[in-house]
CSV table of C-alpha atoms (C1' of nucleotides) in Angstrom, one decimal:
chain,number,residue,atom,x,y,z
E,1,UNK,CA,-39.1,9.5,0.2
E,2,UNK,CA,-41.3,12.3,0.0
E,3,UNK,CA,-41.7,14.7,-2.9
E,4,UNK,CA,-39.3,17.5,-2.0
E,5,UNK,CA,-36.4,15.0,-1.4
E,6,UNK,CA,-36.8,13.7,-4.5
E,7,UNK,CA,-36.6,16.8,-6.2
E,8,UNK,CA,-33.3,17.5,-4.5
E,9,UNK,CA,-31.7,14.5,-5.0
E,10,UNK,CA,-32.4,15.0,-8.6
E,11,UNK,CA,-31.0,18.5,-8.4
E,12,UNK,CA,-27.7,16.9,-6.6
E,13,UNK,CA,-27.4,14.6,-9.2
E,14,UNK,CA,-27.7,17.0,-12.1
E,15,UNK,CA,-25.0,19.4,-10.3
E,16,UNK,CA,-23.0,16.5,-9.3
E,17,UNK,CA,-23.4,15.2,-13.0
E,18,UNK,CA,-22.3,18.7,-14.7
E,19,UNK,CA,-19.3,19.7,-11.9
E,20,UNK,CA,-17.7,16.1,-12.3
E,21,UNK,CA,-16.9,16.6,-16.1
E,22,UNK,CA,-16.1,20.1,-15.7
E,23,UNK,CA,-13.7,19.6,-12.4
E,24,UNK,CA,-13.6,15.7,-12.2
E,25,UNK,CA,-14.6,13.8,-9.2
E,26,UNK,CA,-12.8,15.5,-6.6
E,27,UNK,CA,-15.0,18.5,-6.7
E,28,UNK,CA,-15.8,19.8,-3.4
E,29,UNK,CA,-19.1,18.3,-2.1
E,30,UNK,CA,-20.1,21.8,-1.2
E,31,UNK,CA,-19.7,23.3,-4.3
E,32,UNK,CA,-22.5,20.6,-5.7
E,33,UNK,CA,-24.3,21.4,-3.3
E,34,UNK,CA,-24.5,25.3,-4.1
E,35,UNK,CA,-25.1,24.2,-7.9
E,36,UNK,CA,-28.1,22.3,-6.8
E,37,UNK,CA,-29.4,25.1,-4.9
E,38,UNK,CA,-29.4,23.6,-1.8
E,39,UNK,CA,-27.2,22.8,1.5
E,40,UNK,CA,-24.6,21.1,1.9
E,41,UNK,CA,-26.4,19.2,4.9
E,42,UNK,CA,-29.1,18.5,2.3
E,43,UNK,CA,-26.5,16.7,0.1
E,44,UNK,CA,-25.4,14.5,3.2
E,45,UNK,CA,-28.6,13.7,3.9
E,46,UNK,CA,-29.5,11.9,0.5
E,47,UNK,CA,-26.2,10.8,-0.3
E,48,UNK,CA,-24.0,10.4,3.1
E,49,UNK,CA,-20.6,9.8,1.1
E,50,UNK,CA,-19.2,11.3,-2.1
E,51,UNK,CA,-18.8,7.6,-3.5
E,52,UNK,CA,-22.5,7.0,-3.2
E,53,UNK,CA,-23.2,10.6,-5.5
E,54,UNK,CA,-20.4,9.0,-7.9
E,55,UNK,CA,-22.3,5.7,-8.1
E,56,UNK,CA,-25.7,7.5,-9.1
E,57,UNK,CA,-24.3,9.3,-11.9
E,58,UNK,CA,-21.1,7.7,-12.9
E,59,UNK,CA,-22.9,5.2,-15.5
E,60,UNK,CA,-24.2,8.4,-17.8
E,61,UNK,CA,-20.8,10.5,-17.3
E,62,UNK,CA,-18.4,7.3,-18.7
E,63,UNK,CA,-19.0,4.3,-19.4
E,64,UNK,CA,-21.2,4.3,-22.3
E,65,UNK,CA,-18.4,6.4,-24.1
E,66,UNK,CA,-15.8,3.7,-22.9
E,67,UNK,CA,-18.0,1.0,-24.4
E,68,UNK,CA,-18.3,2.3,-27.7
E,69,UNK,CA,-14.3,3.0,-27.8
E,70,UNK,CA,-13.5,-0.4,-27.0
E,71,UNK,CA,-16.3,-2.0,-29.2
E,72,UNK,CA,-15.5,0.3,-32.0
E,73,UNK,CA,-11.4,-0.8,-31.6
E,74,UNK,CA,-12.2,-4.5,-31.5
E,75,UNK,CA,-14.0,-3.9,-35.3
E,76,UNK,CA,-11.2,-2.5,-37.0
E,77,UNK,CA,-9.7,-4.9,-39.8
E,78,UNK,CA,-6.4,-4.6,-38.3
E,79,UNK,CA,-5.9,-5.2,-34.9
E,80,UNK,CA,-2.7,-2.8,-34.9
E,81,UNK,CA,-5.0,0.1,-35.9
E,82,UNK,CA,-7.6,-0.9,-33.6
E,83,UNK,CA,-5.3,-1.2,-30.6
E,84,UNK,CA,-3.7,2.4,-31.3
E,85,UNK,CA,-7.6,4.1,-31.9
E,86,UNK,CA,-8.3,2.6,-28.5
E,87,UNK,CA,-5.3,4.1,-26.7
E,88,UNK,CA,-5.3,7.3,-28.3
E,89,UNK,CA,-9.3,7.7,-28.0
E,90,UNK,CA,-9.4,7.0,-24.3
E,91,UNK,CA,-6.8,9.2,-23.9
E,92,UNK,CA,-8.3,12.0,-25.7
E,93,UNK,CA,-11.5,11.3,-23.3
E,94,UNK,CA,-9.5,11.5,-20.6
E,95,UNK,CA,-7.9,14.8,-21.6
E,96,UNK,CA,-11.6,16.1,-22.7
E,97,UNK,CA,-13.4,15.4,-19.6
E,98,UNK,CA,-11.7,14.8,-16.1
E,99,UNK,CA,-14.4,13.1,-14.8
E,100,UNK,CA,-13.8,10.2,-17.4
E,101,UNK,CA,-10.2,10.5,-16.1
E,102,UNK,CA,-10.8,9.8,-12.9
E,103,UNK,CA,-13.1,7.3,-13.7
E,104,UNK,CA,-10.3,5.3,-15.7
E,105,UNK,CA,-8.2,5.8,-13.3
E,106,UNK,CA,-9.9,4.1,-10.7
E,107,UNK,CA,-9.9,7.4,-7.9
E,108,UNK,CA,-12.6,6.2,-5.2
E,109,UNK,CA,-12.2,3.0,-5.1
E,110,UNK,CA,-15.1,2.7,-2.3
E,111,UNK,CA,-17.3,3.5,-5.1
E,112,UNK,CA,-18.8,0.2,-6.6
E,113,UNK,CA,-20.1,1.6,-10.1
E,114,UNK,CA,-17.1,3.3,-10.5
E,115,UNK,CA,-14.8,0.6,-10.1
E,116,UNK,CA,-17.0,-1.6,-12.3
E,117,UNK,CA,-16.6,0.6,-15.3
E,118,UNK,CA,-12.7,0.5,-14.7
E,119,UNK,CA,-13.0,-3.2,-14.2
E,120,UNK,CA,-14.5,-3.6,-17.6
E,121,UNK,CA,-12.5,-1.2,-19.1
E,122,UNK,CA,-9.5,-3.5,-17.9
E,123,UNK,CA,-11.1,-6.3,-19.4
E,124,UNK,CA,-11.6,-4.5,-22.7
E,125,UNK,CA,-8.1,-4.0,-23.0
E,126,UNK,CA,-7.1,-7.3,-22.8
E,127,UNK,CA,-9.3,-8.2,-25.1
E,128,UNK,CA,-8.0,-5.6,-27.4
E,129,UNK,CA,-4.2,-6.2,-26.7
E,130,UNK,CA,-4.1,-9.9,-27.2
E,131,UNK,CA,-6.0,-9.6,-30.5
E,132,UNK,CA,-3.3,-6.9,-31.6
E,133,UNK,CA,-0.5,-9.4,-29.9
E,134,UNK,CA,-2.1,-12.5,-32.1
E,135,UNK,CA,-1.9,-10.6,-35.0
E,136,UNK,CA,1.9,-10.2,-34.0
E,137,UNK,CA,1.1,-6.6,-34.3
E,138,UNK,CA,2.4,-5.4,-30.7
E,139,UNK,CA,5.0,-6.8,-28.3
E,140,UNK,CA,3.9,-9.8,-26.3
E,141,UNK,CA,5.2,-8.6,-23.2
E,142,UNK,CA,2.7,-5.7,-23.1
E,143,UNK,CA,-0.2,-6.4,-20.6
E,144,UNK,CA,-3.4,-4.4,-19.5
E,145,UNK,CA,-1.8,-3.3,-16.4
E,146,UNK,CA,0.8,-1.3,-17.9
E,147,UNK,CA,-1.6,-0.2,-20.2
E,148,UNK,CA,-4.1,1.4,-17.7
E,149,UNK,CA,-1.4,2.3,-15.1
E,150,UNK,CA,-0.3,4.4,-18.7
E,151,UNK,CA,-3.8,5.6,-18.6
E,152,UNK,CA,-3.6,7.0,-15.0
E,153,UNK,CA,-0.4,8.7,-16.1
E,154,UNK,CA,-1.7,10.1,-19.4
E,155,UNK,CA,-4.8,11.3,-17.0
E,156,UNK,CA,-2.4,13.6,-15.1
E,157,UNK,CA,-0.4,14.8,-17.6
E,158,UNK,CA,-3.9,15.6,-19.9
E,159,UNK,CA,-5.0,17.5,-16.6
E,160,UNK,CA,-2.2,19.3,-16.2
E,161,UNK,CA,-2.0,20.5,-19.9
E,162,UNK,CA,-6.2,21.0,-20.2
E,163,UNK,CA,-5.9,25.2,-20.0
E,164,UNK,CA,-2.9,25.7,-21.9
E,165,UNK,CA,-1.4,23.3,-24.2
E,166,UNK,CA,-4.5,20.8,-24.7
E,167,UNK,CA,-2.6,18.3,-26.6
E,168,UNK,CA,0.7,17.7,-26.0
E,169,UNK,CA,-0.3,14.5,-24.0
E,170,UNK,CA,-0.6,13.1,-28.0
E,171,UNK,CA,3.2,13.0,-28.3
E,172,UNK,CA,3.5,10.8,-24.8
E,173,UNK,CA,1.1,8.7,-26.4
E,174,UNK,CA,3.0,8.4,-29.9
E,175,UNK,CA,6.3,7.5,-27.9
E,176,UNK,CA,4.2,4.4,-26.1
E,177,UNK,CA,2.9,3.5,-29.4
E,178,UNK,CA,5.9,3.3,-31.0
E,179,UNK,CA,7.8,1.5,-28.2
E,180,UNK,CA,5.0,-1.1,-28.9
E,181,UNK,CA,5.5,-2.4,-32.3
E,182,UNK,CA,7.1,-6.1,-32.7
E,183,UNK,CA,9.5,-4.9,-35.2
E,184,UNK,CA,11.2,-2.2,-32.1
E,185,UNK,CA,14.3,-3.5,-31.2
E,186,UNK,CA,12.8,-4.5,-27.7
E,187,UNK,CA,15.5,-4.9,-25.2
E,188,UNK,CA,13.5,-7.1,-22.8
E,189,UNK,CA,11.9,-5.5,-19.7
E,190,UNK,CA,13.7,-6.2,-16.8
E,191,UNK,CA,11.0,-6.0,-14.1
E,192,UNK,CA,7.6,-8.8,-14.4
E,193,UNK,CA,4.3,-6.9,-15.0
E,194,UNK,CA,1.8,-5.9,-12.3
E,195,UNK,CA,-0.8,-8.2,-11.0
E,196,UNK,CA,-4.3,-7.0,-11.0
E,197,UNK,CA,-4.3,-6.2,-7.7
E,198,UNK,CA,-0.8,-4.6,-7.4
E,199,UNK,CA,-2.5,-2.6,-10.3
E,200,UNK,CA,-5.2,-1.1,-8.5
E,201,UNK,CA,-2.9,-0.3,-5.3
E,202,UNK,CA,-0.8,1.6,-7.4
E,203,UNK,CA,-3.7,3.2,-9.5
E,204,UNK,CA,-5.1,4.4,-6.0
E,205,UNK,CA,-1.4,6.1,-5.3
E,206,UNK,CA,-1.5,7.2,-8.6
E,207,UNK,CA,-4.5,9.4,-7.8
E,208,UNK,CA,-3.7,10.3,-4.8
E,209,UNK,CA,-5.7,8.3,-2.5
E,210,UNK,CA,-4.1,8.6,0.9
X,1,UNK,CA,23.9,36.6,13.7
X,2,UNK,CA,24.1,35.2,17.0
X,3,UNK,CA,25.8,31.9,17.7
X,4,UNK,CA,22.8,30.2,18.6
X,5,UNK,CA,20.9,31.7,15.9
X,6,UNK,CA,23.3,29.9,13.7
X,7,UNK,CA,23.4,26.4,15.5
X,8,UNK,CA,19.7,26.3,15.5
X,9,UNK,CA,20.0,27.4,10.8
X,10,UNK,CA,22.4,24.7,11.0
X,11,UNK,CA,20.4,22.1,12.8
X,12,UNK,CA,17.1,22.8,10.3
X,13,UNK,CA,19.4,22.7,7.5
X,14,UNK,CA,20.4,18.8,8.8
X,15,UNK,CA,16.9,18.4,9.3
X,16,UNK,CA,15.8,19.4,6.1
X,17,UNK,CA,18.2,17.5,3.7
X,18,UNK,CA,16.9,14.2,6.4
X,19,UNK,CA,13.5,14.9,5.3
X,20,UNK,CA,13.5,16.0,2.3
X,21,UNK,CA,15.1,12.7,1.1
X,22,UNK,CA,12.7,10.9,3.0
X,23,UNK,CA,9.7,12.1,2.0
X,24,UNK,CA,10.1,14.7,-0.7
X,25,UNK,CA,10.2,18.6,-0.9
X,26,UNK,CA,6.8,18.8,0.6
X,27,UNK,CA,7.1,17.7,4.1
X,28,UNK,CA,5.0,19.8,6.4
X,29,UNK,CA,7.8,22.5,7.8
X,30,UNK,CA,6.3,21.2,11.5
X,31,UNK,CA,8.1,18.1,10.9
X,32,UNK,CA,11.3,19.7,9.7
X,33,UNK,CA,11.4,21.9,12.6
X,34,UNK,CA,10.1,19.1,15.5
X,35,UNK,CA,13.3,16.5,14.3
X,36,UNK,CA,15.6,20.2,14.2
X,37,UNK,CA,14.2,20.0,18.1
X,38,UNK,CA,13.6,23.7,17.5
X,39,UNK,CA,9.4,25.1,17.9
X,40,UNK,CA,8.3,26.0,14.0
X,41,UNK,CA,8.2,29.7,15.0
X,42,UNK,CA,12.4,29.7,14.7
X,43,UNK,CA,12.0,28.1,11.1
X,44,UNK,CA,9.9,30.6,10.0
X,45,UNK,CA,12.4,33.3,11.8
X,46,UNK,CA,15.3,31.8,10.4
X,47,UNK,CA,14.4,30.4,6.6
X,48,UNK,CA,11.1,32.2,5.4
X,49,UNK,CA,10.0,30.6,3.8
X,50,UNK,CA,9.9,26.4,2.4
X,51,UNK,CA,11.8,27.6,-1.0
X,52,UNK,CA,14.3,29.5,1.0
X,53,UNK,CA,15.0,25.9,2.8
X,54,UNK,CA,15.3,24.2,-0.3
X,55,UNK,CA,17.6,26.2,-1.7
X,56,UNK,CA,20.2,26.0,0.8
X,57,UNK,CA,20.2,22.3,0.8
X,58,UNK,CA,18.8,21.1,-2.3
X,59,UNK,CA,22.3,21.6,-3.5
X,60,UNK,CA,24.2,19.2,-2.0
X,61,UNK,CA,20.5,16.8,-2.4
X,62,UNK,CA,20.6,16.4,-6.0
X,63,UNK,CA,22.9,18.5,-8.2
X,64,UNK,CA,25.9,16.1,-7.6
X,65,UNK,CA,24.1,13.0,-8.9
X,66,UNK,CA,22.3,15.0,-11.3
X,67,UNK,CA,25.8,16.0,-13.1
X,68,UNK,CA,27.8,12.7,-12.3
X,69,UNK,CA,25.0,11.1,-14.5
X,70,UNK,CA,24.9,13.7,-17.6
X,71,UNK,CA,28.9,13.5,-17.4
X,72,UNK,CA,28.6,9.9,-17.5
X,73,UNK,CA,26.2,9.5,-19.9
X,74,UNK,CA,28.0,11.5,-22.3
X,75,UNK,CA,31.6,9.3,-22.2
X,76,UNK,CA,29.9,6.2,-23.1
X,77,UNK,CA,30.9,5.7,-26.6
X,78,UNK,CA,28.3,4.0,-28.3
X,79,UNK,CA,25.6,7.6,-28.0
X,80,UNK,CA,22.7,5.3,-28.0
X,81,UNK,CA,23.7,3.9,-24.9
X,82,UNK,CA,24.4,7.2,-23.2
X,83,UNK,CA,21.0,8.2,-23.7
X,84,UNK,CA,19.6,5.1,-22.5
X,85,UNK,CA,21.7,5.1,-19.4
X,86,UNK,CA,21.0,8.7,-18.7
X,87,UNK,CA,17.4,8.2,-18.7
X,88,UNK,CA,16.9,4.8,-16.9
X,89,UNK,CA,19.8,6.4,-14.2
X,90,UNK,CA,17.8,9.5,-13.4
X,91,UNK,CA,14.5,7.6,-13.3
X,92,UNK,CA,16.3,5.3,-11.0
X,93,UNK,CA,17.6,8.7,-8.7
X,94,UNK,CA,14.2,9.8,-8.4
X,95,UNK,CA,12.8,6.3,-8.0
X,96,UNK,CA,15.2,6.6,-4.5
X,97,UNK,CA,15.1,9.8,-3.4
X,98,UNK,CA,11.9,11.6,-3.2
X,99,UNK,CA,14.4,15.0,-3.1
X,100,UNK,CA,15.8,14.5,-6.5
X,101,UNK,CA,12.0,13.7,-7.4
X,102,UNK,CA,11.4,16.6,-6.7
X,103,UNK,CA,14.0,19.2,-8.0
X,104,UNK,CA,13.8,17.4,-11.7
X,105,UNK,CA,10.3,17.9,-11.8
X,106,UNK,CA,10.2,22.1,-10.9
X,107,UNK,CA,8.0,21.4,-7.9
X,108,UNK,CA,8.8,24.9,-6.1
X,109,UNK,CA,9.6,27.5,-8.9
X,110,UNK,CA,10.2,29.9,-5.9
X,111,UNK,CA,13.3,28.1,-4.9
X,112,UNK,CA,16.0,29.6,-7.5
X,113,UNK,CA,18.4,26.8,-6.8
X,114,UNK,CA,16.1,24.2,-7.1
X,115,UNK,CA,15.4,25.7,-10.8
X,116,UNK,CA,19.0,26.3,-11.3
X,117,UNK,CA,19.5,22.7,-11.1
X,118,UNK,CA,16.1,22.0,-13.2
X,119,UNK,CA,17.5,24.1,-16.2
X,120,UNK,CA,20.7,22.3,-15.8
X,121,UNK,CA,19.2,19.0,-15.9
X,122,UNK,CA,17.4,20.2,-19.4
X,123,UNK,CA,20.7,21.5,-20.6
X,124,UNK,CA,22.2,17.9,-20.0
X,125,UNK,CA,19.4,15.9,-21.6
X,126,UNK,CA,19.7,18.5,-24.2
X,127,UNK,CA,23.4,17.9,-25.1
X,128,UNK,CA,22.4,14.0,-24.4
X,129,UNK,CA,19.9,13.5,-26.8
X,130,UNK,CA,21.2,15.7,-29.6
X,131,UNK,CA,24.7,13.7,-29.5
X,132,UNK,CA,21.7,10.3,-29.7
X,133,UNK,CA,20.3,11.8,-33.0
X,134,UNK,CA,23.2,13.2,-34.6
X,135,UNK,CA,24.2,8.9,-34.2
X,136,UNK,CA,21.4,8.2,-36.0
X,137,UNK,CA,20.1,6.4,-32.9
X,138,UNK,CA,17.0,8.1,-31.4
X,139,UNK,CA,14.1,9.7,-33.6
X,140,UNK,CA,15.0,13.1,-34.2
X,141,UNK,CA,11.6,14.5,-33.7
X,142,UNK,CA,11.8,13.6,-29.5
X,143,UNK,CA,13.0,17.0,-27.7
X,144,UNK,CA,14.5,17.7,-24.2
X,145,UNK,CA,10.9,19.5,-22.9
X,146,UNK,CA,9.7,15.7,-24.1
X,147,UNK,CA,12.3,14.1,-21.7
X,148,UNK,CA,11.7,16.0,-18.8
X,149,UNK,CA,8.1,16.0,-18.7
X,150,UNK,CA,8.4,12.6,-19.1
X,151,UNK,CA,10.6,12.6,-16.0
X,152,UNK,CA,7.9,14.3,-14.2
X,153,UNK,CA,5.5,11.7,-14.9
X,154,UNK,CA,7.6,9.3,-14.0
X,155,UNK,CA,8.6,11.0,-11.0
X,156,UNK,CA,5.0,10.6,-9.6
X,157,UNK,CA,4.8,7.1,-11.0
X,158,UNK,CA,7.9,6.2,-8.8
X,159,UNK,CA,6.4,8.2,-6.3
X,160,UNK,CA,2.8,5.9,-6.5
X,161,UNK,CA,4.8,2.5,-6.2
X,162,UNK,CA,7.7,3.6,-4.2
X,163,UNK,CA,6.7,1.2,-0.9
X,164,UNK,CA,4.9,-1.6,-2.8
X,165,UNK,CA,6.1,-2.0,-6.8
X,166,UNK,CA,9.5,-0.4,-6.3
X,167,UNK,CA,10.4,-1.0,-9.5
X,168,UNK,CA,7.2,-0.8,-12.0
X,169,UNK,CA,8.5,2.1,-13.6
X,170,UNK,CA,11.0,0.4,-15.2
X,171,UNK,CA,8.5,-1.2,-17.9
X,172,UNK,CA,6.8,2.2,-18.4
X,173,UNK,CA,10.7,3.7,-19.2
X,174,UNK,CA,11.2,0.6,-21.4
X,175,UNK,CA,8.5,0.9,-23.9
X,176,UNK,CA,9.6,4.9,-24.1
X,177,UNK,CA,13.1,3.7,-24.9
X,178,UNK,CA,12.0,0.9,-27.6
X,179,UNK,CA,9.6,4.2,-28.3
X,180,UNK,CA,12.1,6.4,-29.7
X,181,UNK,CA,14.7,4.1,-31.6
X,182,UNK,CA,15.1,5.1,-35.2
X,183,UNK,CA,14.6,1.7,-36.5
X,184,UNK,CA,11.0,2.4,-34.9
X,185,UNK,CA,7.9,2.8,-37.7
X,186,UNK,CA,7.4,6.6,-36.2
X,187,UNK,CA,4.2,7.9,-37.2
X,188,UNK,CA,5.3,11.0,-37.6
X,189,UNK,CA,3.8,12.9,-34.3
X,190,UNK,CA,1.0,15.0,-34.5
X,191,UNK,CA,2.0,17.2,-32.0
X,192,UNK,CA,3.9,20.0,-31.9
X,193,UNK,CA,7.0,19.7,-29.0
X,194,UNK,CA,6.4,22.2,-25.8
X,195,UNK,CA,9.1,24.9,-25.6
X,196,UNK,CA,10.9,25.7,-22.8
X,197,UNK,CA,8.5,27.9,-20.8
X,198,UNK,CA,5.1,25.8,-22.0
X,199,UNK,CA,7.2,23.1,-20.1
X,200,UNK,CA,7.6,24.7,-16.8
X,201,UNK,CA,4.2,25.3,-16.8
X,202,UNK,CA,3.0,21.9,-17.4
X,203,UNK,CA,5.9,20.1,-15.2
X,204,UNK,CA,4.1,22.8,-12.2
X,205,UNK,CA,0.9,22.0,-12.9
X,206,UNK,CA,1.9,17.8,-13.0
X,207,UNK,CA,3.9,18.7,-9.7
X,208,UNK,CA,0.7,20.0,-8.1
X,209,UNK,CA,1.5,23.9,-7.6
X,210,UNK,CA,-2.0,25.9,-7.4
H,1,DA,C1',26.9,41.5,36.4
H,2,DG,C1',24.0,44.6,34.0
H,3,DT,C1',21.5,45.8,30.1
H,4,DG,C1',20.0,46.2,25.4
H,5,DT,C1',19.6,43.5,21.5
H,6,DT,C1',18.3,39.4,19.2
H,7,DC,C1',16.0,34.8,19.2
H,8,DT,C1',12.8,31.6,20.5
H,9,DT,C1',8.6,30.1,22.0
H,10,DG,C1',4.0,28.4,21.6
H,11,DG,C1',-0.4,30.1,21.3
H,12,DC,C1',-3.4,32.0,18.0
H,13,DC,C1',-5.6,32.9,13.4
H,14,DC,C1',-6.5,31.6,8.6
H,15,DT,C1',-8.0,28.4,4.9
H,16,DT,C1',-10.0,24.2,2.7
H,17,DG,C1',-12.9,20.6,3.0
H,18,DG,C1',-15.3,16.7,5.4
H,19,DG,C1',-18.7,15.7,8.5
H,20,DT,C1',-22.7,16.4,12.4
H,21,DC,C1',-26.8,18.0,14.6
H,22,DA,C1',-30.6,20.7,17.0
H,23,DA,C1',-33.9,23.8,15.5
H,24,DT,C1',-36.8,25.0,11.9
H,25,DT,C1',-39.5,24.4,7.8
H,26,DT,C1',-42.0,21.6,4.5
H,27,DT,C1',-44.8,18.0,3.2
H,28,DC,C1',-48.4,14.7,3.6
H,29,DC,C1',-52.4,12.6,5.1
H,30,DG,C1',-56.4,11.9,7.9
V,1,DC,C1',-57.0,22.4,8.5
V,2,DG,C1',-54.0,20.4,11.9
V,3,DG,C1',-50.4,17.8,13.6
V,4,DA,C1',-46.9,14.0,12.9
V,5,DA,C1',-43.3,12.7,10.2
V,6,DA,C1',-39.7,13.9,7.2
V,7,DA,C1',-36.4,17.0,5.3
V,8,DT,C1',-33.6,21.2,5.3
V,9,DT,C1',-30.8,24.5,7.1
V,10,DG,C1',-26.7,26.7,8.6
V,11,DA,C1',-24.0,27.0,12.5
V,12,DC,C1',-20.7,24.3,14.5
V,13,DC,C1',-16.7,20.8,15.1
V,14,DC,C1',-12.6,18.6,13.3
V,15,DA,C1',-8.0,18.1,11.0
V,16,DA,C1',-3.8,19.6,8.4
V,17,DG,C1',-0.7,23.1,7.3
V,18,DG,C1',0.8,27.8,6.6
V,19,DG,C1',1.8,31.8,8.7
V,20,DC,C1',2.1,35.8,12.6
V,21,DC,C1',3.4,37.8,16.8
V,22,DA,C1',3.6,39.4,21.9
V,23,DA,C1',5.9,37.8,25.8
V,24,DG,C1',9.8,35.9,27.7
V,25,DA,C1',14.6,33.7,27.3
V,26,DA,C1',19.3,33.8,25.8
V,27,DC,C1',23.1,36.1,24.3
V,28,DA,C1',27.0,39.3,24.0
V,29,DC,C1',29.2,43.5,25.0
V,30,DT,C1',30.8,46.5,28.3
DNA sequence: AGTGTTCTTGGCCCTTGGGTCAATTTTCCG
DNA sequence: CGGAAAATTGACCCAAGGGCCAAGAACACT
């Protein structure tokens, strides 16, 4: 690859990098490209797809931050506490940068980074909900899949709200929360959870991948 | 208006109310017009605009179940289980009928009917959920802007899993019920409630209006 | 039936965004 | 420095949908 390509790939990824949290990952590819000072051919060229530009700079925009959240909720003393920090803190992520959202959410599934940063944060959440279920702390009928399809909800509602009323996801979240505990009177769902894979079908409606 | 004029309003109006609870309010106007049998320039000539259509069938689309289901939910005796049937019954109307989906969540401000009916729903869920707390039976704190913007989300929700899951949206509604019982340990939310206009704003927004 | 009014038609334009490609420019290396 | 190889450019195409409008068809009144 010679010098100048280089340079422009790293200029894509920067503007790529930079529009994604402002605008999430459905920015126009063209738009990139005009951040990065170069054309929109230019960005074909090095990249060919959008999914391949998400792969290259997914890692730094989200997962670390996921990581931490989920590491950080599995050392909290009380696995109630640390279930609730880890649904309220990757909400708050979500509602603080869209391209986290649409990261959780699992929008572009044809990108392979991507999908393995919402495939571990899956796992993390089971990890965290059957400690909190162990500890009789939250209802045993709760499963990862209803909590990330929450997620991908809470994601469009915090994106709807960003510009005027930044928070009021917060109060969705304190309903789900609530409806959680073991001691809620929990009339018994009538319908069987999601499998993985019905998960990530709906996830993909969800954001609106036709 | 001339008599063919009229036959061809009438024929757009059948149309529309086909489609609409097919596929929802935003079904290209082609497609309205191509199953009317009529060329899309008459539509135009005749209607407008899309909110002009809505509002002259959107009517006889939703308001009827809409009402049956506050008038309903208000004679059962136990207020409780009013509430919870009003909620899980308009889920389930918008869970069917991509129209009713549609007109609860505000998509189309334009259309005064359509919002007619919107306000009236909020009226309803107003009346319903007061009547739950003054029982004693849901948190006090949970408002009707809460309700409806929870209808929204579930509205897309339905929406996501409407060929595949048809039913997934029935956990998400039952851990907002267990949510909002009394007996519930209620962190107090930290969150102040939308008001009435914040709420339009976010249901457009969530319903995708630019 | 004639004639003026009203409707319909379907082609055309606009916008947004993805994607392609021949011609041009830049780089690199002998 | 010169020329081959590589990269860039920007004009162009496509698709969906909304919307407009001049020409022609249908109607209705006399």
């Amino acid at each position: 690859m010679r010098a100048d390509a280089q340079r422009n790939a790293e200029k894509l990824r920067a503007a790529a990098a930079e529009l994604f949290q402002e605008r999430g990952l459905k920015v126009p590819l063209e738009e990139i490209a005009r951040r990065a000072g170069v054309s929109h051919g230019t960005l074909y060229n090095l990249f060919g797809t959008r999914e391949a530009l998400i792969d290259e700079v997914v890692t730094g925009l989200a997962a670390d931050r996921l990581d931490e959240t989920a590491e950080h909720a599995l050392s909290f003393e009380e696995a109630r506490e640390g279930f609730a920090y880890y649904v309220e803190k990757v909400c708050e992520l979500q509602a603080t940068d869209p391209a986290v959202a649409d990261v959780v959410s699992g929008r572009y599934p044809a990108a392979e980074c991507l999908m393995a940063i919402c495939a571990q944060a899956r796992d993390a959440a089971t990890r965290i909900i059957e400690r909190a279920q162990l500890a009789g702390a939250i209802r045993p009928d709760f499963t990862a899949e209803d909590l990330l399809v929450f997620f991908c909800v809470n994601a469009l509602l915090a994106g709807a709200v960003a510009d005027t009323e930044p928070d009021t996801w917060r109060r969705q979240v304190g309903f789900l929360l609530d409806g959680l505990n073991t001691e809620t009177a929990q009339a018994p769902l009538s319908v069987a959870p999601l499998t993985s894979q019905q998960m990530y079908v709906v996830m993909g409606r969800l954001a609106g991948t036709p």
